[in-house]
């Protein structure tokens, strides 16, 4: 990802979540924060590109249409709902802390339901992205929370355990980890290293939800189509997709680290679960996958998933 400033894709993802909550007829979650956390200049930049010369409501309508037309829109909405369902179930089972890796402008900690008020949230992200988010929170008058902890860390240079060690995170208690919309931007080696790092930071019984791209989409990208178009878009924004995984091969890697697969869903699975009515117009994104894992044993300090 671009280390010179906040993640552009994280900013757009936040706008997509709020758009879904505000404008889709049957929203899967309520997220009014995205459009508040994202600086107005970001939406204005989109407007300059997609609605030059338009003003007022028409200008805003075109920006919304652009966000909704993105092939990533469905994946953002579906993965958010699925992950929050898994977190709610984990908390009900007694897991009292959650770690958001690459948290971006996620707003879960700001809109958590009453049942999850006591869950300690640890948001880990690059200093540039997290710095802007904290500036926006301060500008919006959001008071510091005793249950939300911000850990600015470049995980390419600092180990996850070291980052969490700078906080009140309890290494001996199970935690729920989410790692969404990140793996495609990292090398294969960096992804496997992070998967191992999470296992070493997590107590047995911890859970992890991660998203990744099916390797076959990269293999077929040369023939054009939606995936190739999405690749070009994110590359133009300076955050290219570079890595996908074969689902069966990735499963072998996570099992070697002590994870058990709860489920590994593709875009069609998620669409059937959450968008079956068709009311929101959310289509399947078959190249995107979401894996829900549970750590069955504590990983040893030197354990890795060899590339």
Short mmCIF file of N, CA and C in Angstrom, two decimals, residues 83 97-101 160 164 169 175-179 198 201-203 206-210:
data_model
loop_
_atom_site.label_atom_id
_atom_site.label_comp_id
_atom_site.label_asym_id
_atom_site.label_seq_id
_atom_site.Cartn_x
_atom_site.Cartn_y
_atom_site.Cartn_z
N UNK A 83 -18.49 -10.62 8.91
CA UNK A 83 -17.51 -10.51 9.99
C UNK A 83 -18.16 -10.05 11.29
N UNK A 97 -12.09 -9.69 23.51
CA UNK A 97 -11.22 -8.71 22.86
C UNK A 97 -11.14 -9.02 21.36
N UNK A 98 -11.05 -7.95 20.57
CA UNK A 98 -10.98 -8.10 19.13
C UNK A 98 -9.85 -7.24 18.60
N UNK A 99 -9.15 -7.75 17.58
CA UNK A 99 -8.04 -7.05 16.95
C UNK A 99 -8.37 -6.85 15.48
N UNK A 100 -8.38 -5.60 15.05
CA UNK A 100 -8.66 -5.27 13.65
C UNK A 100 -7.34 -4.94 12.98
N UNK A 101 -6.86 -5.82 12.13
CA UNK A 101 -5.59 -5.62 11.44
C UNK A 101 -5.87 -4.91 10.12
N UNK A 160 3.60 -7.97 14.75
CA UNK A 160 2.29 -7.76 15.36
C UNK A 160 2.35 -7.91 16.87
N UNK A 164 1.03 -5.16 19.57
CA UNK A 164 0.02 -5.45 20.60
C UNK A 164 0.61 -5.35 22.00
N UNK A 169 -3.63 -5.42 25.45
CA UNK A 169 -4.04 -6.70 24.87
C UNK A 169 -3.52 -7.84 25.74
N UNK A 175 -9.01 -14.13 21.49
CA UNK A 175 -9.38 -12.87 20.85
C UNK A 175 -9.99 -13.17 19.49
N UNK A 176 -10.72 -12.21 18.98
CA UNK A 176 -11.29 -12.30 17.64
C UNK A 176 -10.50 -11.34 16.75
N UNK A 177 -9.86 -11.88 15.72
CA UNK A 177 -9.07 -11.08 14.80
C UNK A 177 -9.83 -10.92 13.48
N UNK A 178 -9.82 -9.72 12.94
CA UNK A 178 -10.34 -9.51 11.58
C UNK A 178 -9.23 -8.91 10.74
N UNK A 179 -9.16 -9.39 9.49
CA UNK A 179 -8.09 -8.99 8.57
C UNK A 179 -8.74 -8.90 7.19
N UNK A 198 -0.30 -13.78 13.68
CA UNK A 198 -1.59 -13.79 14.39
C UNK A 198 -1.68 -15.02 15.27
N UNK A 201 0.22 -14.67 18.40
CA UNK A 201 -0.33 -13.68 19.34
C UNK A 201 -1.62 -14.15 19.99
N UNK A 202 -2.20 -15.22 19.47
CA UNK A 202 -3.55 -15.62 19.87
C UNK A 202 -3.52 -16.83 20.79
N UNK A 203 -4.39 -16.80 21.79
CA UNK A 203 -4.58 -17.96 22.66
C UNK A 203 -5.46 -18.97 21.95
N UNK A 206 -9.06 -18.65 19.96
CA UNK A 206 -9.20 -17.39 19.23
C UNK A 206 -9.75 -17.64 17.84
N UNK A 207 -10.34 -16.61 17.24
CA UNK A 207 -10.90 -16.73 15.90
C UNK A 207 -10.33 -15.65 14.99
N UNK A 208 -10.32 -15.95 13.70
CA UNK A 208 -9.82 -15.02 12.69
C UNK A 208 -10.74 -15.06 11.48
N UNK A 209 -11.14 -13.88 11.01
CA UNK A 209 -11.83 -13.76 9.73
C UNK A 209 -10.91 -12.97 8.80
N UNK A 210 -10.63 -13.54 7.64
CA UNK A 210 -9.80 -12.85 6.67
C UNK A 210 -10.42 -12.97 5.29
#
